[in-house]
């Protein structure tokens, strides 16, 4: 049998074990090739406002993806090499020279890599059209890209991944020179070093995580911790203590929990619970590093994806908060299509300079009657009746953390007059871009107040997010000075969607790659350990333990290994997203829950695959 045919048979025989690894690699290559293809895509270049932004985002994302793939491939390859050390030892015992064995392993890994590369590029080419359409739709554009093959993307992807596969193949070649023959035969008995659990480490890990959670949940504008570590230093500090606490959690805290379960005889002596918890006690202590990495990756993926999805979900609400009218500008009216017009009003407002204890500010003065009329047109229930000498302040940009509440204070005008701020609302009837902060007074006070009177055009359209053509038509008719004050709901929404849509696209697919890789890492690790446990389950079968009980024990053990890092990762992401929502002052509860459900559902599919494969392996030993 030639070296080539032996390598081919080995690949065919181990194909089921390599399936998830190959699938994860193909998926990673598909995403990388697609990102690079989109970077050079002519259709995206036609979107002038977003083309450079997308190219930069795709370039940065491909670098992040590549960095992660390098770690994933090196980590996965080490598991495969450990699994095959006994096979390598058998070849050596039969007289095959180390050089020949090394070439065989080198060839196997290289073939697997190149096959993954070919399938990845082919799938990436056919999927790039669909992914381009997804990106364009997420960004709110109607442009449909054409299917084009990018030679730049092909050369980039082929060159980089060929180097990566050569690197991992050399790893396999080096294995046989690093171990003695007896070490290779006993490789399956050489488990990872078991760390000793200590009460100090357990308490320290709990304190680290609690401190990280507390700091993340604290208000960054008022917290002494944020002030001490600075705005840039605090997130890095939180990430550091959370990672350290996560490792100590799996290193020591989990050991105490499992030990307590083992000592609880009322539970541990039921069925195979004692055997299962004993296996878990060894597994978690030995796999603290792996479980910590998976928990942190899960937290990173959920946090990044949930945060971006939250911004995408709130994009429309954020625009409408600042722009309650479809269009608004200073100056005279212009001609435009009257289709879908709900209202088209011309308002007289005044510019005022107000002197308060902080500094001089420019405000827009609005009549009470105009406010009530606009509020009714916009579907707002508030109707104001303002006394002489009083005013109501509208500030759509108000944030209680760093904005001043003027309720009950007096505004002194530069011309000598003054207004008492009766109430303050965060909802305005005028667009913030054109009007800024608004003061409302009754009609008599408005007439008596000195100030530069300006005409303000206010337009409301039905189906306003789709009124891009009208927006462009109005904008082109305005003078340069008027264009500076022009605000448009469809244009602002399009700009916002273009940014967060591209981020959501990148975040979603990077998250899927990370999820596929982390799921594969757990799968490889558990299946490697399943082969070591074949003899133990064979003994259980011989003493009368039926298949149903074995399957239940296997499912329970695998569930803990899968669920422990997932639960910790979700807990980490909850507090990280809490800090994110506080920073941007938006409610992201619903999109985050949806994102977590989707992540957990895909994660569960990996769990099902792993349980079936684990059970199949242990049954083969009977």
XYZ file of C-alpha atoms in Angstrom:
622
model
C 0.000 0.000 0.000
C 1.444 3.361 -1.039
C 1.680 6.382 1.208
C -0.880 8.159 -0.955
C -3.473 5.362 -0.751
C -2.908 4.984 3.015
C -3.526 8.706 3.531
C -6.623 8.534 1.340
C -8.039 5.599 3.316
C -7.311 7.398 6.592
C -9.229 10.441 5.410
C -12.171 8.298 4.295
C -12.186 6.333 7.567
C -12.066 9.473 9.741
C -14.411 11.542 7.583
C -17.257 11.314 10.096
C -14.977 12.624 12.859
C -13.652 15.408 10.623
C -17.112 16.386 9.356
C -17.832 19.273 11.743
C -14.235 20.487 11.477
C -14.434 20.520 7.676
C -17.916 22.082 7.776
C -16.725 24.823 10.133
C -13.664 25.469 7.968
C -15.743 25.615 4.773
C -18.164 28.035 6.438
C -15.284 30.221 7.627
C -13.777 30.286 4.124
C -17.190 31.111 2.627
C -17.581 34.105 4.939
C -13.989 35.272 4.424
C -14.226 34.942 0.632
C -17.584 36.764 0.674
C -16.216 39.624 2.777
C -13.258 40.041 0.430
C -15.556 39.787 -2.601
C -17.855 42.478 -1.222
C -14.801 44.650 -0.631
C -14.095 44.639 -4.389
C -17.739 44.576 -5.550
C -18.639 47.246 -8.130
C -22.300 47.418 -7.077
C -21.357 48.509 -3.568
C -18.962 51.056 -5.006
C -21.970 52.617 -6.724
C -23.385 53.447 -3.284
C -21.161 56.493 -2.992
C -22.047 57.430 0.571
C -21.364 53.987 1.976
C -18.829 52.326 -0.334
C -15.697 53.411 1.555
C -17.321 52.645 4.887
C -18.278 49.135 3.734
C -14.848 48.450 2.256
C -13.163 49.486 5.481
C -15.600 47.422 7.542
C -15.125 44.340 5.370
C -11.333 44.670 5.510
C -11.312 44.974 9.298
C -13.788 42.100 9.648
C -11.745 39.806 7.417
C -8.674 40.435 9.600
C -10.642 39.617 12.780
C -12.075 36.522 11.120
C -8.652 35.401 9.937
C -7.147 35.827 13.406
C -9.914 33.720 14.908
C -9.596 31.026 12.230
C -5.852 30.683 12.944
C -6.595 30.024 16.623
C -9.445 27.661 15.774
C -7.371 25.623 13.310
C -4.397 25.327 15.664
C -6.668 24.329 18.564
C -8.635 21.779 16.522
C -5.523 20.309 14.939
C -3.993 19.653 18.359
C -7.032 17.540 19.286
C -6.804 15.503 16.101
C -3.112 14.875 16.649
C -3.716 13.711 20.203
C -6.427 11.388 18.970
C -4.113 9.804 16.403
C -0.942 9.376 18.458
C -1.611 5.700 19.062
C -2.112 5.190 15.328
C 1.208 6.919 14.667
C 2.882 4.688 17.272
C 1.514 1.580 15.538
C 3.011 2.671 12.213
C 6.366 3.157 13.960
C 6.123 -0.281 15.559
C 5.521 -1.828 12.133
C 8.758 -0.294 10.890
C 7.495 2.723 8.987
C 10.073 5.506 9.182
C 9.134 8.714 10.995
C 9.769 10.728 7.862
C 7.192 8.659 5.928
C 4.635 8.923 8.742
C 5.220 12.662 8.929
C 4.685 13.019 5.179
C 1.463 11.013 5.437
C 0.106 13.261 8.210
C 1.291 16.319 6.313
C -0.436 15.132 3.172
C -3.689 14.265 4.996
C -3.983 17.675 6.646
C -3.062 19.463 3.436
C -5.651 17.533 1.393
C -8.377 18.223 3.975
C -7.442 21.911 3.961
C -7.328 22.243 0.184
C -10.636 20.379 -0.236
C -12.183 22.741 2.318
C -10.684 25.681 0.435
C -12.095 24.582 -2.922
C -15.580 23.941 -1.519
C -15.443 27.169 0.481
C -14.551 29.305 -2.545
C -17.172 27.624 -4.756
C -19.898 28.021 -2.130
C -18.695 31.550 -1.419
C -18.998 32.442 -5.096
C -22.573 31.163 -5.360
C -23.566 32.547 -1.965
C -22.007 35.960 -2.493
C -25.016 37.073 -4.555
C -27.411 36.142 -1.735
C -25.188 37.657 0.942
C -24.816 40.843 -1.109
C -28.606 41.114 -1.329
C -28.882 40.582 2.443
C -26.327 43.327 3.067
C -28.038 45.755 0.698
C -31.458 45.054 2.230
C -30.139 45.482 5.772
C -28.685 48.833 4.717
C -32.087 49.894 3.391
C -31.138 50.115 -0.298
C -33.076 48.733 -3.241
C -29.982 48.021 -5.350
C -29.656 44.363 -6.390
C -26.074 43.365 -7.075
C -24.977 41.170 -9.944
C -23.117 37.886 -9.550
C -19.461 38.609 -10.277
C -16.330 36.596 -9.660
C -13.496 38.581 -8.129
C -9.980 37.453 -9.017
C -8.603 39.682 -6.242
C -10.784 37.855 -3.708
C -9.742 34.465 -5.137
C -6.016 35.253 -4.952
C -6.349 36.765 -1.467
C -8.325 33.837 -0.039
C -6.268 31.105 -1.732
C -2.932 32.583 -0.697
C -3.815 33.155 2.945
C -5.577 29.843 3.562
C -2.921 27.834 1.724
C -0.348 29.253 4.145
C -2.611 28.386 7.084
C -3.069 24.816 5.891
C 0.677 24.442 5.357
C 1.196 25.622 8.943
C -1.281 23.129 10.434
C 0.114 20.345 8.238
C 3.608 21.062 9.577
C 2.155 20.766 13.067
C 1.121 17.203 12.288
C 4.513 16.453 10.768
C 6.281 17.613 13.954
C 4.193 15.434 16.284
C 6.071 12.212 15.652
C 9.427 13.859 16.424
C 8.255 15.271 19.759
C 7.250 12.054 21.510
C 8.769 8.697 22.267
C 7.065 5.538 21.106
C 5.825 4.621 24.591
C 4.394 8.135 25.016
C 2.414 7.815 21.813
C 0.908 4.468 22.879
C -0.226 5.951 26.200
C -1.419 9.279 24.777
C -5.039 8.509 25.586
C -4.143 7.993 29.216
C -2.328 11.283 29.527
C -5.178 13.644 30.350
C -4.712 17.315 30.690
C -3.144 18.505 33.913
C -5.805 18.625 36.613
C -5.667 21.899 38.540
C -6.186 21.793 42.284
C -9.255 23.594 43.485
C -8.850 25.920 46.418
C -11.231 27.962 48.508
C -9.135 31.079 47.957
C -9.286 30.673 44.151
C -13.045 30.017 44.275
C -13.716 33.118 46.379
C -11.382 35.201 44.231
C -13.139 34.085 41.038
C -16.546 34.930 42.501
C -15.309 38.353 43.655
C -13.758 39.102 40.239
C -16.951 38.310 38.344
C -19.149 40.157 40.863
C -16.888 43.211 40.649
C -16.956 43.100 36.844
C -20.757 42.835 36.826
C -21.152 45.651 39.345
C -18.866 47.961 37.388
C -20.585 47.164 34.065
C -23.999 47.893 35.594
C -22.818 51.169 37.144
C -23.552 54.498 35.483
C -20.346 55.508 33.724
C -21.123 59.199 34.245
C -21.566 59.011 38.026
C -19.628 55.898 39.112
C -16.439 56.508 41.120
C -14.947 53.324 39.633
C -15.397 54.632 36.082
C -13.941 57.960 37.153
C -10.899 56.300 38.739
C -10.050 53.926 35.873
C -11.159 56.417 33.158
C -13.623 55.793 30.331
C -11.053 53.872 28.259
C -9.431 51.993 31.127
C -12.599 50.765 32.866
C -13.864 48.510 30.025
C -10.397 46.935 29.726
C -10.310 46.399 33.484
C -13.794 44.826 33.433
C -12.824 42.494 30.588
C -9.632 41.486 32.427
C -11.275 40.663 35.768
C -14.161 38.886 34.008
C -11.795 36.633 32.044
C -9.774 35.880 35.197
C -12.945 35.259 37.179
C -14.327 32.950 34.468
C -11.204 30.793 34.530
C -11.268 30.594 38.327
C -14.985 29.798 38.142
C -14.383 26.674 36.071
C -11.083 25.949 37.810
C -12.389 25.950 41.370
C -15.990 27.034 41.912
C -17.399 24.307 39.660
C -15.308 21.727 41.508
C -16.886 22.665 44.838
C -20.379 22.512 43.300
C -19.837 19.061 41.767
C -18.196 17.782 44.937
C -21.250 18.903 46.922
C -23.523 17.069 44.461
C -21.388 13.954 44.785
C -21.720 14.051 48.579
C -25.495 14.516 48.384
C -26.280 10.800 48.552
C -30.041 11.302 48.147
C -29.329 12.495 44.580
C -26.003 10.933 43.611
C -27.089 7.362 44.425
C -30.028 7.485 42.033
C -29.363 5.648 38.768
C -25.989 6.553 37.271
C -25.837 10.039 38.822
C -22.755 9.198 40.872
C -20.864 7.984 37.794
C -21.983 10.982 35.780
C -20.991 13.579 38.381
C -17.638 11.837 38.938
C -16.907 12.006 35.216
C -17.924 15.650 35.157
C -15.744 16.422 38.146
C -12.723 15.194 36.239
C -13.789 16.744 32.938
C -14.428 20.237 34.273
C -11.259 20.333 36.332
C -9.234 19.179 33.333
C -11.026 21.426 30.854
C -11.138 24.694 32.805
C -9.136 26.551 30.166
C -11.255 25.293 27.247
C -14.552 26.030 28.969
C -13.337 29.501 29.933
C -12.363 30.284 26.326
C -15.744 29.053 25.063
C -17.614 31.096 27.694
C -15.693 34.267 26.772
C -16.220 33.666 23.045
C -19.932 33.108 23.625
C -20.142 36.297 25.689
C -18.275 38.249 23.007
C -20.475 36.927 20.209
C -23.755 37.531 22.065
C -22.685 40.984 23.251
C -21.489 42.180 19.849
C -24.430 40.698 17.968
C -27.022 41.767 20.534
C -25.657 45.311 20.699
C -25.627 45.799 16.927
C -29.046 44.159 16.525
C -30.346 46.459 19.259
C -29.075 49.527 17.397
C -30.609 48.237 14.144
C -33.890 47.532 15.905
C -33.999 51.053 17.390
C -32.794 52.890 14.270
C -36.251 54.162 13.305
C -37.190 55.162 16.873
C -33.910 57.077 17.268
C -34.541 59.034 14.065
C -38.147 59.842 14.977
C -37.094 61.020 18.433
C -34.989 63.745 16.841
C -37.125 64.331 13.712
C -40.890 64.264 14.409
C -41.619 65.831 10.982
C -40.805 64.181 7.656
C -39.118 67.359 6.334
C -38.243 70.672 7.875
C -36.156 73.647 6.800
C -35.773 77.384 7.320
C -36.989 79.725 4.590
C -39.706 79.795 1.973
C -41.696 76.845 0.719
C -40.821 75.000 -2.507
C -42.777 72.927 -4.989
C -42.793 69.165 -4.499
C -45.057 66.192 -5.093
C -48.217 66.492 -2.970
C -48.783 62.741 -2.872
C -49.134 61.269 0.646
C -48.966 64.740 2.248
C -50.477 64.764 5.748
C -49.646 68.379 6.492
C -47.605 71.214 5.025
C -47.289 74.114 7.464
C -45.364 77.380 7.491
C -44.528 78.570 11.011
C -43.090 81.823 12.274
C -40.426 81.231 14.943
C -37.878 83.475 16.617
C -34.224 82.968 17.478
C -33.385 83.860 21.062
C -30.119 84.136 22.971
C -30.651 83.086 26.584
C -28.301 83.958 29.407
C -28.179 81.397 32.218
C -25.606 80.416 34.827
C -23.782 78.182 32.349
C -23.380 80.287 29.202
C -25.273 81.835 26.314
C -27.431 79.441 24.335
C -29.441 79.824 21.154
C -33.077 78.717 21.405
C -36.022 78.633 19.038
C -39.147 80.433 20.294
C -42.458 78.867 19.226
C -46.051 80.038 19.711
C -48.368 77.983 21.893
C -51.023 77.830 19.155
C -48.485 76.522 16.607
C -47.317 73.881 19.079
C -50.864 72.676 19.757
C -51.624 72.566 16.031
C -48.468 70.564 15.235
C -48.942 68.261 18.212
C -52.445 67.408 16.981
C -51.192 66.763 13.428
C -48.445 64.492 14.781
C -50.887 62.531 16.954
C -49.593 63.823 20.294
C -52.138 64.164 23.114
C -50.469 67.086 24.895
C -52.170 70.476 24.629
C -50.419 73.363 26.319
C -51.903 76.407 28.084
C -49.007 78.578 29.209
C -49.331 81.499 31.582
C -47.787 84.904 30.938
C -44.084 85.031 31.806
C -43.749 81.216 31.669
C -42.380 78.826 29.059
C -42.266 75.104 28.304
C -38.912 73.754 27.139
C -38.636 70.977 24.503
C -35.247 69.236 24.304
C -35.159 66.022 22.232
C -31.449 65.578 23.023
C -31.981 65.703 26.814
C -30.194 63.011 28.826
C -30.604 63.109 32.596
C -27.051 61.843 33.113
C -25.304 64.864 31.685
C -28.032 67.353 30.665
C -29.313 70.049 32.992
C -32.988 70.099 34.036
C -34.156 73.723 33.805
C -37.606 73.080 35.321
C -38.412 75.827 37.837
C -35.561 78.088 36.743
C -35.646 81.463 35.017
C -34.285 82.094 31.549
C -32.903 85.608 31.193
C -32.922 86.967 27.676
C -30.135 89.147 26.358
C -32.679 91.846 25.598
C -33.547 92.123 29.297
C -36.686 89.980 29.518
C -37.055 86.614 31.258
C -39.150 83.420 31.216
C -39.888 80.993 34.012
C -39.484 77.359 32.862
C -42.777 75.764 33.871
C -42.159 72.285 32.426
C -39.603 70.435 30.362
C -40.330 67.676 27.812
C -38.007 65.405 25.817
C -40.467 65.164 22.909
C -40.457 68.047 20.460
C -42.734 69.009 17.602
C -39.874 70.568 15.603
C -36.907 68.698 14.111
C -33.850 69.062 16.306
C -31.460 69.557 13.366
C -33.297 72.679 12.193
C -34.680 74.057 15.456
C -32.507 72.732 18.280
C -33.977 73.254 21.768
C -37.405 74.913 21.655
C -39.081 77.354 24.074
C -42.883 77.591 23.875
C -44.739 80.673 25.070
C -48.318 81.861 24.637
C -49.147 83.889 21.571
C -49.150 87.239 23.369
C -45.682 86.648 24.863
C -44.388 85.510 21.463
C -45.593 88.736 19.865
C -44.108 90.890 22.617
C -40.698 89.183 22.648
C -37.963 90.756 20.567
C -36.088 88.382 18.313
C -35.189 87.581 14.709
C -38.320 86.114 13.143
C -37.752 83.186 10.768
C -40.144 81.200 8.606
C -39.951 77.440 9.232
C -41.422 74.961 6.745
C -42.803 71.804 8.355
C -43.971 68.868 6.199
C -45.438 65.517 7.214
C -45.866 62.671 4.723
C -47.473 59.266 4.970
C -45.102 56.321 4.488
C -42.307 58.789 5.212
C -39.404 56.305 5.289
C -39.921 55.630 1.567
C -39.992 59.295 0.481
C -36.398 59.523 -0.737
C -37.345 60.989 -4.113
C -39.314 63.803 -2.493
C -36.429 64.447 -0.102
C -33.961 64.829 -2.976
C -36.402 67.011 -4.920
C -36.819 69.450 -2.013
C -33.109 69.503 -1.178
C -32.093 70.372 -4.737
C -34.440 73.405 -4.766
C -33.046 74.882 -1.546
C -30.292 77.446 -1.357
C -26.959 76.580 0.249
C -27.993 78.311 3.487
C -31.350 76.502 3.538
C -29.697 73.140 2.870
C -27.717 73.515 6.095
C -30.974 73.582 8.098
C -32.763 70.912 6.032
C -33.690 67.763 7.949
C -35.221 64.687 6.351
C -36.579 61.563 8.052
C -36.037 59.250 5.030
C -32.473 60.525 4.481
C -31.506 60.309 8.167
C -33.058 56.841 8.437
C -31.211 55.703 5.316
C -27.890 56.994 6.654
C -28.477 55.352 10.040
C -29.579 52.071 8.458
C -26.578 52.034 6.125
C -24.219 52.097 9.095
C -25.970 49.751 11.524
C -27.133 47.463 8.689
C -23.560 46.854 7.559
C -22.520 46.311 11.181
C -25.401 43.858 11.694
C -24.417 41.939 8.552
C -20.787 41.641 9.633
C -21.643 40.941 13.271
C -24.166 38.241 12.378
C -21.875 36.278 10.102
C -18.819 36.673 12.299
C -20.992 35.500 15.184
C -22.059 32.435 13.182
C -18.418 31.631 12.427
C -17.459 31.997 16.086
C -20.424 29.844 17.101
C -19.548 27.157 14.556
C -15.933 27.118 15.717
C -16.719 27.024 19.437
C -19.321 24.306 18.904
C -16.775 22.316 16.916
C -14.122 22.710 19.627
C -16.472 21.250 22.241
C -17.458 18.502 19.805
C -13.839 17.469 19.141
C -12.935 17.526 22.802
C -15.911 15.502 23.988
C -15.531 12.902 21.227
C -11.849 12.485 22.054
C -12.816 11.809 25.652
C -15.646 9.498 24.546
C -13.133 7.120 22.966
C -11.215 7.046 26.244
C -14.443 6.129 28.080
C -15.435 3.233 25.817
C -14.092 0.604 28.230
C -15.925 2.157 31.202
C -19.284 2.102 29.426
C -18.627 -1.427 28.193
C -18.285 -2.534 31.826
C -21.538 -0.758 32.724
C -23.264 -2.587 29.886
C -21.948 -5.944 31.090
C -23.251 -5.423 34.620
C -26.768 -4.775 33.339
C -27.028 -1.062 32.610
C -29.336 -0.698 29.615
C -28.899 1.568 26.617
C -31.535 4.044 27.793
C -29.692 4.669 31.061
C -26.367 5.053 29.238
C -27.900 7.533 26.789
C -29.375 9.509 29.688
C -25.983 9.659 31.431
C -24.203 10.670 28.226
C -26.799 13.376 27.503
C -26.448 14.730 31.042
C -22.643 14.875 30.926
C -22.578 16.538 27.517
C -25.317 18.962 28.595
C -23.196 20.235 31.476
C -20.133 20.684 29.258
C -22.236 22.582 26.704
C -24.501 24.516 29.068
C -21.917 25.632 31.649
C -19.973 27.959 29.292
C -23.188 29.026 27.536
C -24.875 30.090 30.782
C -21.743 31.904 31.956
C -21.379 33.552 28.538
C -25.015 34.721 28.562
C -24.589 36.098 32.100
C -21.474 38.015 31.000
C -23.261 39.393 27.941
C -26.314 40.507 29.963
C -24.221 42.884 32.058
C -22.132 43.991 29.087
C -25.306 44.796 27.130
C -26.753 46.554 30.174
C -23.745 48.894 30.086
C -24.197 49.266 26.317
C -27.884 50.183 26.638
C -27.101 52.714 29.377
C -24.343 54.289 27.304
C -26.566 54.787 24.239
C -29.735 55.328 26.311
C -31.849 52.838 24.359
C -34.024 49.856 25.215
C -32.556 46.752 23.556
C -34.283 44.070 25.666
C -36.387 42.564 22.873
C -33.662 42.339 20.178
C -31.156 40.982 22.702
C -33.557 38.236 23.818
C -34.209 37.305 20.173
C -30.472 37.213 19.505
C -29.817 35.002 22.553
C -32.602 32.610 21.529
C -31.170 32.300 17.997
C -27.640 31.752 19.354
C -28.828 29.130 21.860
C -30.898 27.327 19.195
C -27.873 26.866 16.901
C -25.767 25.915 19.921
C -28.386 23.260 20.782
C -27.977 21.706 17.331
C -24.292 21.136 18.101
C -25.327 19.563 21.399
C -27.621 17.075 19.621
C -24.855 16.141 17.165
C -22.377 15.662 19.995
C -24.697 13.481 22.125
C -25.439 11.218 19.154
C -21.756 10.884 18.261
C -20.725 10.315 21.906
C -23.372 7.622 22.358
C -22.377 5.958 19.080
C -18.724 5.792 20.169
C -19.414 4.315 23.623
C -21.842 1.775 22.147
C -19.113 0.598 19.758
C -17.135 -0.571 22.768
C -19.882 -2.963 23.884
